[in-house]
Amino acid sequence: MIAAHVVGALAFLVLRGAPARWVGAFLALIAGVFAILSSLRVLLSGISLAFAVSLSLPALALTFKLDPLGAVFLLLIGAVTIPVALFSIGYTAGHGAGGSAGMAGFMLHLFLLSMSLVVLAANVFTFLFFWETMSLASYFLVISENQDGETLSAGRWYAGMAHVSFGLIASALLIAALDTEAMGFDAIRNLAPAPELKSTIFILAFLGFGSKAGLVPLHVWLPKAHPAAPSHVSALMSGVMVKMGVYGIVRVGLDLLHGGPPWWGGLILTIGAASALIGVLYALMEQDLKRLLAYSTVENVGIVLMGVGLGFLFKSYNLLSLASLAMVAGFYHSLNHGLFKGLLFLGAGAVAQATGTRDMEKMGGLIRRMPQTASFFLVGSAAISALPPLNGFASEWMIFQSLLAGVRVPHPFTAALMAVAVGVLALTGGLAAACFVKAFGISFLAIPRSERAEQAHEAGGTMRAGMLILSSACVLLGVLPIAVTSLLSHSVDHLPGFAQVVPEPRPGAAEWGFGLKMQVPGSLSTISPAMLALILVTIMTAVLIGIRLLRVNRALRLGETWGCGRVVQTARMEYTSTAFAEPLRRVFGALFRPAQDVMIDFHPESKYFVQSIQYRRVIRTWFEEFLYEPLFRGIQGFAGVGRWIQSGSVHWYIAYVFIVLLTLLLIARWM
Amino acid sequence: MAGEYSVVSLFSKIWRTGCVTEPLDPHSQRPLEIARQIEAKTKNILGRSLAIREVDAGSCNGCEIEITGLTSPVYDAERFGVHFVASPRHADLLLVTGPVTRNMEVPLRKTWEATPDPKVVVAVGDCAQTCGVFQGSYAIAGGVDKVIPVDVFIPGCPPEPADILLGILRALDRFPSKH
Amino acid sequence: MAPYLLELAQCLFALTLAPGLTGFLRWIKARLQGRTGASPLQPYRDLRRLFRQEVILSTNASWIFRFTPFIVFSSVVAVSFMIPLVAAPLPFDAIGDLMVVVYLLLLGTFFLALAGLDPGSAFGGMGASREMTVAALAEPTIAVAIFGLGVSAGSTNLGQIVAGTLSRPSETFSPGHLLAFAAIFIVMLAEAGRLPVDNPSTHLELTMIHEAMILEYSGRYLAMLEWAAQIKLLVFFSLLANVFVPWGVAVVLTPGAIALAWLALIAKLGFLAVVVAVLETRVAKLRLFRVPELLSVSFLLALLAVTTSFLVR
């Protein structure tokens, strides 16, 4: 019913021209509010909402059901939609009001709608239908901003990968639903497929959803497609759409298949950890601000899946309360990531619009020209670097604690694996901090590196409002984690097999008011971000007062930056983003295998006078080079054979049809 | 790892050598007096803490060698709370050597501007005052006081470390009394 | 009420004793170099001098530069509330565990690195880049060591860990414990900017890590950053002293036990200062690209610590 309202409200965007931006954004806003309200209702009450649009064929009916698991992700969609809608009003103003802008607006709504309905879908057909709509809509959004070669190539990569993943998901779900009449999720849930079949379904689904979530090595499309899209769409794609992959993995793995053997969880955990580390390492090397954020999405999805993988693992050892904790940690981080990554992409969009570039080496000094955007971006950077008391810290802390609890798994190897996973998580956290010091420091601080950056001006009011909402949410969710985790734990309780979890050992209110308490059998750890924030603020105030009261010299004089007495300071003397990442590039040189060219032009008369030095360094994207390129070559070779078959002659085609029919009959007979 | 660089031999040598710091200038009649004066002055004026930024404005490096002597175990300026720092921002005393060359004129002024108040300037060596043998060279902008206000000149070519310490002591008088 | 007062006393202790600890360390080093050296009280005098000097602000710097000293100082002071200096567990223990301590310190590093980039000087950028590299590579060691401690104590809250180790005295010298100690010791050298990772008394900009970021600071801001660095050293020393060798830490809040705890703490801090001073006399600074190797050694030690604690279990 509420969702129906959303549907109706969204549909008529297409009609208008100039005021369409406002109307469209307003409607998206309403939709977001309703999404949040309905998901909160489901999460609080635990009662699912269901409705259906029936067609004659039961398998092709559109049935919807909002259960607590879906509600978590609907909450995420709603929470990111609202600020993004606000932001888009100002952001798309520069895009003109032509047909393509209207088309982009329509696609945006279609995209939002289909994402919500993917989460609501209650049978295979509905799910696949809206999944494909989501992919197509986002594909059009990716190529909507400009149509240069890079964007189109990004679009092609995206479309290709999206369809490979769709194929995998479709086959997984269809195999799962083979024995049911209406292919409803409820019916699938009641099946008990053979273990081998279950694992096949899971692997197919994991690969399919994992590609959507941007897991290594299926992530290659993500750092191409996300930056190419308009920034508010990037925010949605990175903040929300990749989580649909997470949703899919949980929905199929834990809900429909009731979990599986321990290696499922181990697989998710390992791939998650690998994605986290590789994602952040590539992010660190980027100098394109939006692509940096896209790689960081790979990292964060990896972290989310570490939590989810642990959940699977604990579930298979029947450590239900631990599983519940780990799942909540994963969900919490995916919600948090939606907020801060949304924020960062909006910030990057505002910056890119103001400076006309996404290249950090051409930015700088923006904190003076766009002070508010800079502050919001700083909040996002601190949150994504897991700095307390912001939300990123709270969820990473929970994942860490879940890993700590992992030693209770009655399998020494798995337990020891946890220590390595902790190391990877911590390294990822440290590298993310380095990465975002670079992202914020190089783009916003010091002297502008280009004329455009020098003339940049603050983003419009609606854009800032969007970012304000997200950064407040980052602070709020960080300081009051308990409000969210208790809500999220409802969703886990309703997964099959979790109902018998005793309510006691879950993140609960610590004695310190709004604390976060991780209590697992035999172990107890607590933190209280709210008190922490309070202490920090108190100390800072005390220091300020102390400076005033004591005999401290409060004189302040402006002067040049100290540069050992050099005559002028120019932007070329600043540390660049490449230079900033250089030590880490060397440390991880084995992974990056950078190709390096130094070209020195000497003075014609003496080689001791250098006229110019050119330095070029290329980080190799291994996965593309060694995995995808041979694959493409193989496909192309295969297609070459295929071309021979495609003769264009009707006779031959009839012959093909005949051969196929014959083969099918033979197979049917033989089976 | 045998031989003179092993851990044991290093520390046994440290033990055998002991403290080699000498009272100021053994030839002078007033080593302890200077030391006490410096201690008392710095105690009153800056709580016995003085941070020095050394600026070579074009010297022949003779003065630098003597200044380096201040940080050696023998002279050990640190016992008086005097230490050298890496940035004029951290300093309150500029120790300038040499005649100011044209190339160093701007950097010297910038260093002076980069040093927070209260601060004093001590010019070390004859060159810093009179340009010494470099006087009249086309490459020289003049003495240190042509570029920045100097509080104390320390004569000598080069002055001994003890003289430099004495000069630093005299400069301390120039700090505003309220500090 | 008493626990809260003790909490406050701990914080004040960290604030007041930190410069003295650094001064003591420097004094020992001076003696080992055959010098009279500055008195151990010198850092207090340096701080007082800095607080009385004016601040020079770069025209390129933004509010980040002015805000950083406050956040760096506050984060280390907040940490001093959460570590068990004399008694365990204290009430504030529930606010932050060891992870919070580590990430609060990272919060300070994060802002310090930003402040290094802010004035646009190449030195600052260099320092920021190196500091973040070292911090990122030190992170896994710390986390795995925390993991090891957390596994044996059943909690990552410091008070629980200390109380747990105290109740099982034999664990103090278990191989896992010793390995974890070695790992954290190396990380401490890196994080506190000591030799062989960073030379705290260098004047060469090109070899600096921590110092390069604060080259631009002056006056009271510099004083706050220096003080914070000194507290950070004290925090790391106390962690090493009390988490791994918790002898003397008061479990009951009687005056006698607390007095003993203060004495034990000061003795342990002094001992560690001597150890570090001797080490710094002996070793030379590593080249920057050798530092990751040292840190991976520490990571390996931490991993071994966890593995042995599994084996022993």
Short mmCIF file of N, CA and C in Angstrom, two decimals, chain C residues 144-227:
data_model
loop_
_atom_site.label_atom_id
_atom_site.label_comp_id
_atom_site.label_asym_id
_atom_site.label_seq_id
_atom_site.Cartn_x
_atom_site.Cartn_y
_atom_site.Cartn_z
N VAL C 144 46.15 -7.43 15.47
CA VAL C 144 46.33 -8.86 15.74
C VAL C 144 46.78 -9.07 17.19
N ALA C 145 47.62 -8.16 17.68
CA ALA C 145 48.03 -8.28 19.09
C ALA C 145 46.82 -8.10 20.00
N ILE C 146 45.96 -7.13 19.68
CA ILE C 146 44.74 -6.95 20.47
C ILE C 146 43.90 -8.22 20.41
N PHE C 147 43.84 -8.79 19.22
CA PHE C 147 43.08 -10.02 19.02
C PHE C 147 43.60 -11.11 19.96
N GLY C 148 44.93 -11.24 20.00
CA GLY C 148 45.52 -12.25 20.87
C GLY C 148 45.18 -12.00 22.33
N LEU C 149 45.31 -10.72 22.74
CA LEU C 149 45.00 -10.38 24.12
C LEU C 149 43.52 -10.62 24.40
N GLY C 150 42.69 -10.21 23.42
CA GLY C 150 41.25 -10.34 23.59
C GLY C 150 40.83 -11.79 23.72
N VAL C 151 41.48 -12.65 22.97
CA VAL C 151 41.12 -14.07 23.02
C VAL C 151 41.39 -14.63 24.41
N SER C 152 42.55 -14.28 24.98
CA SER C 152 42.84 -14.88 26.28
C SER C 152 42.05 -14.22 27.40
N ALA C 153 41.73 -12.91 27.24
CA ALA C 153 41.02 -12.24 28.33
C ALA C 153 39.51 -12.28 28.15
N GLY C 154 39.04 -12.64 26.96
CA GLY C 154 37.60 -12.66 26.73
C GLY C 154 37.00 -11.30 26.54
N SER C 155 37.83 -10.29 26.38
CA SER C 155 37.32 -8.94 26.17
C SER C 155 38.46 -8.10 25.61
N THR C 156 38.10 -7.07 24.88
CA THR C 156 39.15 -6.16 24.41
C THR C 156 39.23 -4.93 25.29
N ASN C 157 38.41 -4.88 26.33
CA ASN C 157 38.49 -3.74 27.24
C ASN C 157 39.72 -3.88 28.12
N LEU C 158 40.47 -2.79 28.20
CA LEU C 158 41.79 -2.88 28.83
C LEU C 158 41.74 -3.32 30.28
N GLY C 159 40.75 -2.80 30.99
CA GLY C 159 40.63 -3.17 32.39
C GLY C 159 40.46 -4.67 32.55
N GLN C 160 39.61 -5.24 31.68
CA GLN C 160 39.37 -6.69 31.72
C GLN C 160 40.64 -7.45 31.41
N ILE C 161 41.39 -6.97 30.41
CA ILE C 161 42.62 -7.67 30.02
C ILE C 161 43.60 -7.67 31.19
N VAL C 162 43.76 -6.49 31.80
CA VAL C 162 44.71 -6.38 32.90
C VAL C 162 44.27 -7.25 34.07
N ALA C 163 43.00 -7.15 34.42
CA ALA C 163 42.50 -7.95 35.53
C ALA C 163 42.65 -9.44 35.23
N GLY C 164 42.40 -9.80 33.95
CA GLY C 164 42.52 -11.20 33.55
C GLY C 164 43.94 -11.71 33.70
N THR C 165 44.90 -10.90 33.23
CA THR C 165 46.30 -11.33 33.32
C THR C 165 46.73 -11.43 34.78
N LEU C 166 46.21 -10.50 35.61
CA LEU C 166 46.58 -10.52 37.02
C LEU C 166 46.07 -11.78 37.71
N SER C 167 44.87 -12.22 37.27
CA SER C 167 44.30 -13.38 37.93
C SER C 167 44.98 -14.68 37.46
N ARG C 168 45.68 -14.63 36.35
CA ARG C 168 46.41 -15.81 35.88
C ARG C 168 47.89 -15.45 35.73
N PRO C 169 48.60 -15.37 36.85
CA PRO C 169 49.97 -14.84 36.82
C PRO C 169 50.89 -15.61 35.88
N SER C 170 50.62 -16.92 35.71
CA SER C 170 51.54 -17.71 34.90
C SER C 170 51.54 -17.22 33.46
N GLU C 171 50.46 -16.54 33.06
CA GLU C 171 50.33 -16.13 31.67
C GLU C 171 51.32 -15.03 31.29
N THR C 172 51.81 -14.31 32.30
CA THR C 172 52.68 -13.18 32.01
C THR C 172 53.88 -13.59 31.18
N PHE C 173 54.38 -14.80 31.44
CA PHE C 173 55.57 -15.22 30.71
C PHE C 173 55.28 -16.31 29.69
N SER C 174 54.01 -16.46 29.33
CA SER C 174 53.70 -17.43 28.29
C SER C 174 54.28 -16.94 26.97
N PRO C 175 54.65 -17.88 26.09
CA PRO C 175 55.29 -17.47 24.84
C PRO C 175 54.43 -16.49 24.04
N GLY C 176 53.11 -16.74 24.01
CA GLY C 176 52.22 -15.85 23.27
C GLY C 176 52.31 -14.42 23.78
N HIS C 177 52.36 -14.31 25.09
CA HIS C 177 52.43 -13.00 25.72
C HIS C 177 53.72 -12.28 25.37
N LEU C 178 54.82 -13.02 25.43
CA LEU C 178 56.12 -12.41 25.15
C LEU C 178 56.22 -11.97 23.70
N LEU C 179 55.71 -12.84 22.80
CA LEU C 179 55.76 -12.48 21.38
C LEU C 179 54.92 -11.23 21.12
N ALA C 180 53.73 -11.19 21.74
CA ALA C 180 52.86 -10.03 21.55
C ALA C 180 53.53 -8.78 22.09
N PHE C 181 54.24 -8.95 23.20
CA PHE C 181 54.96 -7.81 23.78
C PHE C 181 55.99 -7.28 22.78
N ALA C 182 56.76 -8.21 22.20
CA ALA C 182 57.79 -7.80 21.24
C ALA C 182 57.14 -7.07 20.07
N ALA C 183 56.02 -7.61 19.59
CA ALA C 183 55.34 -7.00 18.45
C ALA C 183 54.91 -5.58 18.78
N ILE C 184 54.26 -5.41 19.93
CA ILE C 184 53.75 -4.09 20.30
C ILE C 184 54.91 -3.14 20.57
N PHE C 185 56.03 -3.69 21.06
CA PHE C 185 57.18 -2.83 21.32
C PHE C 185 57.68 -2.19 20.02
N ILE C 186 57.76 -3.00 18.98
CA ILE C 186 58.21 -2.47 17.68
C ILE C 186 57.22 -1.42 17.18
N VAL C 187 55.93 -1.75 17.31
CA VAL C 187 54.92 -0.80 16.85
C VAL C 187 55.01 0.50 17.64
N MET C 188 55.29 0.35 18.94
CA MET C 188 55.42 1.55 19.78
C MET C 188 56.54 2.44 19.24
N LEU C 189 57.66 1.82 18.88
CA LEU C 189 58.77 2.61 18.35
C LEU C 189 58.33 3.37 17.09
N ALA C 190 57.53 2.68 16.26
CA ALA C 190 57.08 3.32 15.02
C ALA C 190 56.08 4.43 15.29
N GLU C 191 55.09 4.13 16.15
CA GLU C 191 54.00 5.08 16.36
C GLU C 191 54.46 6.29 17.16
N ALA C 192 55.37 6.09 18.09
CA ALA C 192 55.82 7.22 18.90
C ALA C 192 56.96 7.95 18.22
N GLY C 193 57.32 7.53 17.01
CA GLY C 193 58.36 8.23 16.26
C GLY C 193 59.73 8.12 16.89
N ARG C 194 60.08 6.92 17.35
CA ARG C 194 61.42 6.73 17.93
C ARG C 194 62.32 6.04 16.91
N LEU C 195 63.62 6.05 17.19
CA LEU C 195 64.55 5.27 16.39
C LEU C 195 64.17 3.80 16.51
N PRO C 196 64.39 2.97 15.54
CA PRO C 196 64.99 3.20 14.24
C PRO C 196 64.01 3.63 13.15
N VAL C 197 62.77 3.97 13.52
CA VAL C 197 61.80 4.34 12.48
C VAL C 197 61.91 5.82 12.15
N ASP C 198 61.95 6.63 13.18
CA ASP C 198 61.99 8.08 12.97
C ASP C 198 62.95 8.62 14.02
N ASN C 199 63.71 9.63 13.65
CA ASN C 199 64.64 10.20 14.60
C ASN C 199 64.03 11.46 15.19
N PRO C 200 63.68 11.43 16.49
CA PRO C 200 62.97 12.59 17.05
C PRO C 200 63.84 13.83 17.13
N SER C 201 65.17 13.71 17.01
CA SER C 201 65.99 14.90 17.16
C SER C 201 66.69 15.28 15.86
N THR C 202 66.13 14.85 14.74
CA THR C 202 66.78 15.16 13.47
C THR C 202 66.52 16.61 13.05
N HIS C 203 67.46 17.15 12.30
CA HIS C 203 67.27 18.50 11.74
C HIS C 203 67.17 18.45 10.23
N LEU C 204 67.29 17.26 9.68
CA LEU C 204 67.26 17.13 8.23
C LEU C 204 65.83 16.88 7.79
N GLU C 205 65.28 17.84 7.05
CA GLU C 205 63.88 17.73 6.65
C GLU C 205 63.61 16.44 5.87
N LEU C 206 64.59 16.03 5.07
CA LEU C 206 64.33 14.91 4.17
C LEU C 206 64.27 13.58 4.90
N THR C 207 64.75 13.54 6.14
CA THR C 207 64.69 12.27 6.85
C THR C 207 63.55 12.24 7.86
N MET C 208 62.80 13.31 7.92
CA MET C 208 61.79 13.41 8.98
C MET C 208 60.51 12.65 8.65
N ILE C 209 59.83 12.24 9.68
CA ILE C 209 58.46 11.74 9.50
C ILE C 209 57.53 12.63 10.31
N HIS C 210 57.55 12.43 11.63
CA HIS C 210 56.64 13.21 12.48
C HIS C 210 57.00 14.69 12.43
N GLU C 211 58.28 14.97 12.58
CA GLU C 211 58.74 16.36 12.68
C GLU C 211 58.37 17.16 11.43
N ALA C 212 58.39 16.50 10.26
CA ALA C 212 58.13 17.23 9.01
C ALA C 212 56.72 17.79 8.98
N MET C 213 55.79 17.10 9.64
CA MET C 213 54.40 17.59 9.61
C MET C 213 54.23 18.81 10.49
N ILE C 214 55.08 18.93 11.54
CA ILE C 214 54.85 20.03 12.46
C ILE C 214 55.88 21.15 12.26
N LEU C 215 56.62 21.09 11.14
CA LEU C 215 57.59 22.16 10.87
C LEU C 215 56.92 23.52 10.82
N GLU C 216 55.67 23.54 10.43
CA GLU C 216 54.97 24.79 10.18
C GLU C 216 54.33 25.36 11.46
N TYR C 217 54.30 24.54 12.50
CA TYR C 217 53.62 24.98 13.72
C TYR C 217 54.53 25.82 14.60
N SER C 218 53.93 26.73 15.36
CA SER C 218 54.71 27.56 16.27
C SER C 218 53.87 27.89 17.49
N GLY C 219 54.54 28.44 18.50
CA GLY C 219 53.84 28.94 19.67
C GLY C 219 52.99 27.90 20.36
N ARG C 220 51.80 28.32 20.79
CA ARG C 220 50.98 27.43 21.62
C ARG C 220 50.53 26.18 20.86
N TYR C 221 50.34 26.31 19.53
CA TYR C 221 49.92 25.12 18.78
C TYR C 221 51.02 24.06 18.81
N LEU C 222 52.25 24.53 18.62
CA LEU C 222 53.38 23.60 18.66
C LEU C 222 53.49 22.98 20.05
N ALA C 223 53.28 23.81 21.07
CA ALA C 223 53.36 23.29 22.44
C ALA C 223 52.36 22.17 22.64
N MET C 224 51.13 22.37 22.13
CA MET C 224 50.11 21.33 22.31
C MET C 224 50.50 20.06 21.58
N LEU C 225 51.05 20.21 20.38
CA LEU C 225 51.42 19.01 19.62
C LEU C 225 52.58 18.28 20.28
N GLU C 226 53.55 19.04 20.79
CA GLU C 226 54.69 18.39 21.45
C GLU C 226 54.22 17.66 22.70
N TRP C 227 53.38 18.34 23.44
CA TRP C 227 52.85 17.75 24.66
C TRP C 227 52.08 16.48 24.33
#
